[in-house]
N, C-alpha and C. Protein backbone atom coordinates (compact mmCIF):
# COMPACT_ATOMS: atom_id res chain seq x y z
N MET A 1 165.46 58.34 261.54
CA MET A 1 164.38 59.24 261.17
C MET A 1 164.19 60.32 262.24
N ILE A 2 164.39 59.94 263.50
CA ILE A 2 164.27 60.92 264.58
C ILE A 2 165.35 61.99 264.43
N LEU A 3 166.56 61.56 264.13
CA LEU A 3 167.65 62.52 263.95
C LEU A 3 167.35 63.48 262.80
N ILE A 4 166.83 62.94 261.72
CA ILE A 4 166.50 63.78 260.55
C ILE A 4 165.39 64.77 260.91
N ALA A 5 164.38 64.32 261.62
CA ALA A 5 163.29 65.21 262.01
C ALA A 5 163.82 66.35 262.87
N ILE A 6 164.71 66.03 263.81
CA ILE A 6 165.26 67.06 264.69
C ILE A 6 166.15 68.01 263.89
N LYS A 7 166.92 67.46 262.95
CA LYS A 7 167.79 68.29 262.12
C LYS A 7 166.98 69.30 261.32
N ASN A 8 165.79 68.91 260.89
CA ASN A 8 164.96 69.78 260.06
C ASN A 8 164.13 70.78 260.86
N SER A 9 164.29 70.80 262.18
CA SER A 9 163.54 71.76 262.98
C SER A 9 164.17 73.15 262.84
N THR A 10 163.42 74.16 263.22
CA THR A 10 163.92 75.53 263.13
C THR A 10 163.80 76.20 264.50
N ALA A 11 164.43 77.34 264.64
CA ALA A 11 164.34 78.09 265.90
C ALA A 11 162.90 78.53 266.15
N GLU A 12 162.16 78.84 265.08
CA GLU A 12 160.76 79.25 265.22
C GLU A 12 159.87 78.08 265.59
N LYS A 13 160.23 76.90 265.10
CA LYS A 13 159.45 75.69 265.38
C LYS A 13 160.39 74.60 265.89
N PRO A 14 160.81 74.71 267.16
CA PRO A 14 161.73 73.70 267.70
C PRO A 14 161.04 72.35 267.85
N MET A 15 161.83 71.30 267.82
CA MET A 15 161.31 69.95 267.91
C MET A 15 161.30 69.48 269.36
N GLY A 16 160.18 68.96 269.78
CA GLY A 16 160.04 68.27 271.05
C GLY A 16 159.58 66.85 270.76
N VAL A 17 159.36 66.11 271.80
CA VAL A 17 158.94 64.71 271.64
C VAL A 17 157.65 64.61 270.84
N ASN A 18 156.65 65.41 271.21
CA ASN A 18 155.35 65.33 270.51
C ASN A 18 155.46 65.71 269.04
N GLN A 19 156.28 66.70 268.74
CA GLN A 19 156.44 67.12 267.35
C GLN A 19 157.12 66.03 266.53
N VAL A 20 158.12 65.37 267.12
CA VAL A 20 158.78 64.25 266.42
C VAL A 20 157.78 63.13 266.18
N ALA A 21 157.01 62.80 267.20
CA ALA A 21 156.01 61.72 267.07
C ALA A 21 155.01 62.04 265.97
N GLU A 22 154.52 63.28 265.94
CA GLU A 22 153.55 63.67 264.91
C GLU A 22 154.17 63.61 263.52
N ARG A 23 155.38 64.13 263.39
CA ARG A 23 156.03 64.16 262.08
C ARG A 23 156.27 62.76 261.53
N LEU A 24 156.61 61.82 262.43
CA LEU A 24 156.96 60.46 262.00
C LEU A 24 155.79 59.49 262.11
N TYR A 25 154.63 59.98 262.53
CA TYR A 25 153.45 59.14 262.69
C TYR A 25 153.73 57.96 263.63
N LEU A 26 154.35 58.27 264.77
CA LEU A 26 154.67 57.27 265.78
C LEU A 26 154.04 57.70 267.11
N SER A 27 153.93 56.75 268.02
CA SER A 27 153.36 57.09 269.33
C SER A 27 154.37 57.88 270.15
N GLY A 28 153.86 58.74 271.01
CA GLY A 28 154.72 59.53 271.88
C GLY A 28 155.56 58.66 272.80
N ALA A 29 154.97 57.55 273.29
CA ALA A 29 155.71 56.65 274.19
C ALA A 29 156.89 56.01 273.47
N PHE A 30 156.69 55.57 272.24
CA PHE A 30 157.77 54.96 271.47
C PHE A 30 158.88 55.98 271.22
N VAL A 31 158.49 57.17 270.80
CA VAL A 31 159.47 58.22 270.50
C VAL A 31 160.25 58.60 271.76
N THR A 32 159.57 58.69 272.89
CA THR A 32 160.25 59.00 274.16
C THR A 32 161.33 57.96 274.45
N ASN A 33 161.01 56.69 274.31
CA ASN A 33 162.00 55.63 274.55
C ASN A 33 163.18 55.74 273.60
N GLU A 34 162.90 55.98 272.34
CA GLU A 34 163.97 56.07 271.35
C GLU A 34 164.83 57.31 271.58
N ILE A 35 164.20 58.41 271.94
CA ILE A 35 164.95 59.64 272.22
C ILE A 35 165.87 59.44 273.42
N ASN A 36 165.38 58.75 274.43
CA ASN A 36 166.23 58.48 275.59
C ASN A 36 167.46 57.67 275.21
N LYS A 37 167.30 56.73 274.28
CA LYS A 37 168.44 55.95 273.79
C LYS A 37 169.42 56.85 273.03
N LEU A 38 168.88 57.75 272.20
CA LEU A 38 169.73 58.66 271.43
C LEU A 38 170.46 59.65 272.33
N VAL A 39 169.81 60.07 273.40
CA VAL A 39 170.48 60.93 274.39
C VAL A 39 171.62 60.15 275.04
N SER A 40 171.35 58.91 275.45
CA SER A 40 172.38 58.06 276.07
C SER A 40 173.56 57.83 275.13
N ASP A 41 173.27 57.73 273.83
CA ASP A 41 174.34 57.51 272.84
C ASP A 41 175.06 58.81 272.47
N GLY A 42 174.60 59.93 273.02
CA GLY A 42 175.26 61.21 272.76
C GLY A 42 174.94 61.80 271.40
N LEU A 43 173.79 61.42 270.81
CA LEU A 43 173.44 61.92 269.49
C LEU A 43 172.52 63.14 269.54
N ILE A 44 171.74 63.26 270.59
CA ILE A 44 170.87 64.42 270.76
C ILE A 44 170.95 64.90 272.21
N GLU A 45 170.53 66.15 272.38
CA GLU A 45 170.47 66.75 273.72
C GLU A 45 169.06 67.25 273.96
N LYS A 46 168.65 67.16 275.22
CA LYS A 46 167.37 67.72 275.64
C LYS A 46 167.67 69.00 276.43
N SER A 47 166.85 70.02 276.18
CA SER A 47 166.95 71.24 276.98
C SER A 47 165.53 71.70 277.30
N PRO A 48 165.35 72.40 278.39
CA PRO A 48 164.00 72.85 278.75
C PRO A 48 163.42 73.78 277.69
N HIS A 49 162.14 73.65 277.43
CA HIS A 49 161.43 74.54 276.52
C HIS A 49 161.30 75.89 277.21
N PRO A 50 161.66 76.98 276.54
CA PRO A 50 161.64 78.30 277.21
C PRO A 50 160.25 78.75 277.64
N GLY A 51 159.23 78.34 276.92
CA GLY A 51 157.88 78.80 277.24
C GLY A 51 157.08 77.84 278.09
N ASP A 52 157.50 76.56 278.19
CA ASP A 52 156.74 75.55 278.91
C ASP A 52 157.72 74.59 279.57
N GLY A 53 157.87 74.72 280.87
CA GLY A 53 158.85 73.92 281.60
C GLY A 53 158.58 72.43 281.60
N ARG A 54 157.37 72.02 281.23
CA ARG A 54 157.05 70.58 281.16
C ARG A 54 157.59 69.94 279.89
N ARG A 55 157.88 70.76 278.90
CA ARG A 55 158.33 70.26 277.60
C ARG A 55 159.84 70.39 277.47
N VAL A 56 160.37 69.65 276.50
CA VAL A 56 161.80 69.75 276.20
C VAL A 56 161.97 70.10 274.73
N GLN A 57 163.11 70.69 274.43
CA GLN A 57 163.52 70.92 273.04
C GLN A 57 164.64 69.95 272.75
N LEU A 58 164.65 69.44 271.54
CA LEU A 58 165.65 68.46 271.14
C LEU A 58 166.58 69.08 270.11
N THR A 59 167.87 68.87 270.28
CA THR A 59 168.86 69.34 269.31
C THR A 59 169.88 68.24 269.08
N LEU A 60 170.46 68.27 267.91
CA LEU A 60 171.51 67.31 267.58
C LEU A 60 172.82 67.73 268.23
N THR A 61 173.57 66.74 268.67
CA THR A 61 174.93 67.02 269.13
C THR A 61 175.85 67.01 267.90
N GLU A 62 177.07 67.39 268.08
CA GLU A 62 178.03 67.33 266.98
C GLU A 62 178.16 65.89 266.48
N HIS A 63 178.18 64.96 267.41
CA HIS A 63 178.26 63.54 267.04
C HIS A 63 177.04 63.14 266.19
N GLY A 64 175.85 63.61 266.57
CA GLY A 64 174.63 63.31 265.81
C GLY A 64 174.68 63.90 264.41
N ILE A 65 175.17 65.13 264.30
CA ILE A 65 175.31 65.77 262.99
C ILE A 65 176.27 64.99 262.11
N ASN A 66 177.41 64.60 262.67
CA ASN A 66 178.40 63.83 261.90
C ASN A 66 177.83 62.49 261.45
N LEU A 67 177.04 61.86 262.29
CA LEU A 67 176.42 60.59 261.92
C LEU A 67 175.45 60.78 260.75
N LEU A 68 174.68 61.86 260.77
CA LEU A 68 173.76 62.14 259.66
C LEU A 68 174.50 62.42 258.36
N ILE A 69 175.62 63.09 258.45
CA ILE A 69 176.43 63.36 257.25
C ILE A 69 176.90 62.05 256.64
N ARG A 70 177.36 61.14 257.51
CA ARG A 70 177.79 59.82 257.02
C ARG A 70 176.63 59.03 256.44
N LEU A 71 175.48 59.14 257.07
CA LEU A 71 174.28 58.44 256.59
C LEU A 71 173.89 58.96 255.20
N ALA A 72 173.95 60.26 255.01
CA ALA A 72 173.56 60.86 253.72
C ALA A 72 174.44 60.32 252.59
N ALA A 73 175.71 60.09 252.88
CA ALA A 73 176.62 59.55 251.85
C ALA A 73 176.16 58.18 251.39
N LEU A 74 175.54 57.42 252.27
CA LEU A 74 175.01 56.10 251.90
C LEU A 74 173.60 56.22 251.34
N GLN A 75 172.79 57.04 251.99
CA GLN A 75 171.37 57.13 251.65
C GLN A 75 171.11 57.73 250.27
N ARG A 76 171.87 58.73 249.90
CA ARG A 76 171.64 59.42 248.63
C ARG A 76 171.73 58.48 247.43
N PRO A 77 172.82 57.71 247.25
CA PRO A 77 172.87 56.83 246.08
C PRO A 77 171.84 55.70 246.14
N VAL A 78 171.52 55.23 247.33
CA VAL A 78 170.50 54.18 247.44
C VAL A 78 169.14 54.73 247.04
N ASN A 79 168.79 55.92 247.53
CA ASN A 79 167.52 56.53 247.14
C ASN A 79 167.48 56.83 245.65
N ASP A 80 168.60 57.27 245.09
CA ASP A 80 168.66 57.52 243.64
C ASP A 80 168.38 56.24 242.86
N ALA A 81 168.94 55.12 243.32
CA ALA A 81 168.70 53.85 242.64
C ALA A 81 167.25 53.40 242.79
N LEU A 82 166.68 53.61 243.97
CA LEU A 82 165.31 53.17 244.24
C LEU A 82 164.28 54.01 243.50
N PHE A 83 164.45 55.32 243.52
CA PHE A 83 163.45 56.23 242.96
C PHE A 83 163.85 56.84 241.62
N GLY A 84 164.99 56.44 241.07
CA GLY A 84 165.53 57.04 239.86
C GLY A 84 164.64 56.93 238.64
N MET A 85 163.77 55.92 238.60
CA MET A 85 162.92 55.75 237.42
C MET A 85 161.68 56.65 237.45
N LEU A 86 161.45 57.33 238.58
CA LEU A 86 160.30 58.23 238.68
C LEU A 86 160.67 59.63 238.21
N THR A 87 159.71 60.26 237.55
CA THR A 87 159.91 61.66 237.21
C THR A 87 159.71 62.49 238.48
N ARG A 88 160.07 63.76 238.42
CA ARG A 88 159.88 64.65 239.57
C ARG A 88 158.40 64.69 239.96
N GLU A 89 157.52 64.77 238.98
CA GLU A 89 156.07 64.83 239.26
C GLU A 89 155.59 63.52 239.87
N GLU A 90 156.07 62.39 239.36
CA GLU A 90 155.66 61.10 239.93
C GLU A 90 156.14 60.96 241.38
N PHE A 91 157.35 61.43 241.64
CA PHE A 91 157.88 61.35 243.00
C PHE A 91 157.06 62.23 243.95
N LYS A 92 156.70 63.44 243.49
CA LYS A 92 155.86 64.31 244.31
C LYS A 92 154.52 63.66 244.60
N LEU A 93 153.93 63.04 243.57
CA LEU A 93 152.64 62.37 243.74
C LEU A 93 152.77 61.21 244.73
N LEU A 94 153.81 60.42 244.59
CA LEU A 94 154.06 59.31 245.51
C LEU A 94 154.21 59.83 246.94
N SER A 95 154.96 60.88 247.12
CA SER A 95 155.16 61.47 248.45
C SER A 95 153.84 61.93 249.05
N GLN A 96 153.02 62.57 248.24
CA GLN A 96 151.72 63.04 248.71
C GLN A 96 150.82 61.87 249.10
N MET A 97 150.83 60.84 248.29
CA MET A 97 149.99 59.67 248.58
C MET A 97 150.45 58.97 249.85
N LEU A 98 151.74 58.81 250.02
CA LEU A 98 152.26 58.17 251.23
C LEU A 98 151.95 59.01 252.46
N SER A 99 152.03 60.31 252.33
CA SER A 99 151.70 61.19 253.45
C SER A 99 150.23 61.05 253.83
N ARG A 100 149.37 60.98 252.84
CA ARG A 100 147.94 60.82 253.11
C ARG A 100 147.66 59.47 253.75
N LEU A 101 148.30 58.42 253.27
CA LEU A 101 148.13 57.10 253.87
C LEU A 101 148.61 57.10 255.32
N ALA A 102 149.75 57.69 255.55
CA ALA A 102 150.31 57.72 256.90
C ALA A 102 149.40 58.50 257.85
N SER A 103 148.79 59.57 257.36
CA SER A 103 147.92 60.36 258.23
C SER A 103 146.68 59.59 258.64
N ASN A 104 146.27 58.60 257.86
CA ASN A 104 145.12 57.77 258.21
C ASN A 104 145.51 56.53 259.01
N ALA A 105 146.78 56.26 259.15
CA ALA A 105 147.22 55.04 259.80
C ALA A 105 146.76 54.98 261.25
N ASP A 106 146.81 56.08 261.97
CA ASP A 106 146.41 56.09 263.37
C ASP A 106 144.94 55.73 263.50
N SER A 107 144.10 56.32 262.67
CA SER A 107 142.67 56.01 262.71
C SER A 107 142.42 54.55 262.35
N ALA A 108 143.14 54.05 261.37
CA ALA A 108 142.96 52.66 260.96
C ALA A 108 143.38 51.70 262.08
N LEU A 109 144.47 52.01 262.77
CA LEU A 109 144.92 51.16 263.87
C LEU A 109 143.92 51.18 265.02
N LYS A 110 143.38 52.34 265.33
CA LYS A 110 142.37 52.43 266.39
C LYS A 110 141.13 51.63 266.02
N LEU A 111 140.72 51.71 264.76
CA LEU A 111 139.57 50.94 264.30
C LEU A 111 139.86 49.44 264.41
N ALA A 112 141.05 49.03 263.99
CA ALA A 112 141.41 47.61 264.07
C ALA A 112 141.38 47.12 265.52
N GLU A 113 141.88 47.92 266.45
CA GLU A 113 141.85 47.55 267.86
C GLU A 113 140.41 47.43 268.36
N HIS A 114 139.56 48.37 267.95
CA HIS A 114 138.16 48.34 268.36
C HIS A 114 137.46 47.09 267.81
N VAL A 115 137.67 46.81 266.54
CA VAL A 115 137.03 45.64 265.92
C VAL A 115 137.52 44.36 266.58
N ARG A 116 138.82 44.28 266.83
CA ARG A 116 139.37 43.08 267.48
C ARG A 116 138.77 42.90 268.87
N ALA A 117 138.68 43.99 269.64
CA ALA A 117 138.11 43.91 270.98
C ALA A 117 136.64 43.48 270.92
N THR A 118 135.91 44.02 269.95
CA THR A 118 134.50 43.67 269.80
C THR A 118 134.36 42.20 269.44
N LEU A 119 135.15 41.73 268.49
CA LEU A 119 135.08 40.32 268.08
C LEU A 119 135.49 39.40 269.22
N THR A 120 136.51 39.78 269.96
CA THR A 120 136.95 38.98 271.09
C THR A 120 135.86 38.90 272.15
N SER A 121 135.22 40.04 272.42
CA SER A 121 134.15 40.10 273.40
C SER A 121 132.98 39.23 272.96
N GLN A 122 132.60 39.33 271.70
CA GLN A 122 131.49 38.53 271.18
C GLN A 122 131.83 37.05 271.23
N SER A 123 133.06 36.73 270.89
CA SER A 123 133.49 35.33 270.91
C SER A 123 133.45 34.78 272.32
N ASN A 124 133.93 35.57 273.29
CA ASN A 124 133.91 35.13 274.69
C ASN A 124 132.49 34.96 275.20
N GLU A 125 131.59 35.86 274.82
CA GLU A 125 130.19 35.75 275.25
C GLU A 125 129.54 34.51 274.65
N ALA A 126 129.79 34.24 273.38
CA ALA A 126 129.21 33.07 272.74
C ALA A 126 129.72 31.80 273.40
N TYR A 127 130.97 31.80 273.78
CA TYR A 127 131.55 30.62 274.41
C TYR A 127 130.96 30.42 275.79
N ARG A 128 130.78 31.49 276.55
CA ARG A 128 130.26 31.39 277.91
C ARG A 128 128.81 30.97 277.95
N PHE A 129 128.01 31.47 277.01
CA PHE A 129 126.57 31.26 277.10
C PHE A 129 126.06 30.18 276.16
N GLU A 130 126.92 29.54 275.45
CA GLU A 130 126.48 28.48 274.55
C GLU A 130 126.07 27.29 275.40
N PRO A 131 124.88 26.76 275.16
CA PRO A 131 124.44 25.61 275.97
C PRO A 131 125.38 24.43 275.75
N GLN A 132 125.55 23.69 276.82
CA GLN A 132 126.41 22.50 276.73
C GLN A 132 125.68 21.47 275.89
N ARG A 133 126.37 20.98 274.93
CA ARG A 133 125.79 19.94 274.06
C ARG A 133 126.56 18.66 274.32
N GLY A 134 125.94 17.81 275.02
CA GLY A 134 126.59 16.53 275.28
C GLY A 134 126.13 15.49 274.28
N ARG A 135 126.80 14.40 274.25
CA ARG A 135 126.39 13.32 273.36
C ARG A 135 125.20 12.59 273.97
N LYS A 136 124.33 12.19 273.12
CA LYS A 136 123.22 11.39 273.61
C LYS A 136 123.75 10.00 273.88
N LYS A 137 123.25 9.45 274.93
CA LYS A 137 123.69 8.10 275.25
C LYS A 137 123.01 7.14 274.27
N GLN A 138 123.80 6.30 273.72
CA GLN A 138 123.25 5.32 272.79
C GLN A 138 122.75 4.13 273.57
N ARG A 139 121.61 3.66 273.17
CA ARG A 139 121.06 2.47 273.80
C ARG A 139 121.70 1.26 273.14
N THR A 140 122.07 0.39 273.96
CA THR A 140 122.62 -0.86 273.41
C THR A 140 121.66 -1.97 273.72
N SER A 141 121.48 -2.87 272.80
CA SER A 141 120.58 -4.00 273.04
C SER A 141 121.40 -5.15 273.61
N ARG A 142 120.78 -5.76 274.57
CA ARG A 142 121.46 -6.91 275.16
C ARG A 142 120.83 -8.16 274.75
């Protein structure tokens, strides 16, 4: 997916790490790690951003382009089989819905982390401050 995102970039809108992360709805840290692997594998190249020296521009190498061409030969018939029963309008609607869901995923994950932290905190407080309940000693008759 990273290779495809970079392939679809333009000279007017070059792809950097943040742009790839935004497009794929992934964290910048994850994308950075994956991009470093792709650079090591010789599939993409990093070059300095002309307007901002802190940023990089990402481009496919010839090897990366060839890999995508081979992938398309496999991906096209599989996608046709998977989505072939949808009309063009249904596919557009599905794409729009998935895009909307993905755009909310970050907010939903942050909310889930907040709720989990709150519940964990409340659980820890209840455990710490709950009075000790021991068993009452039973009297035995002799």
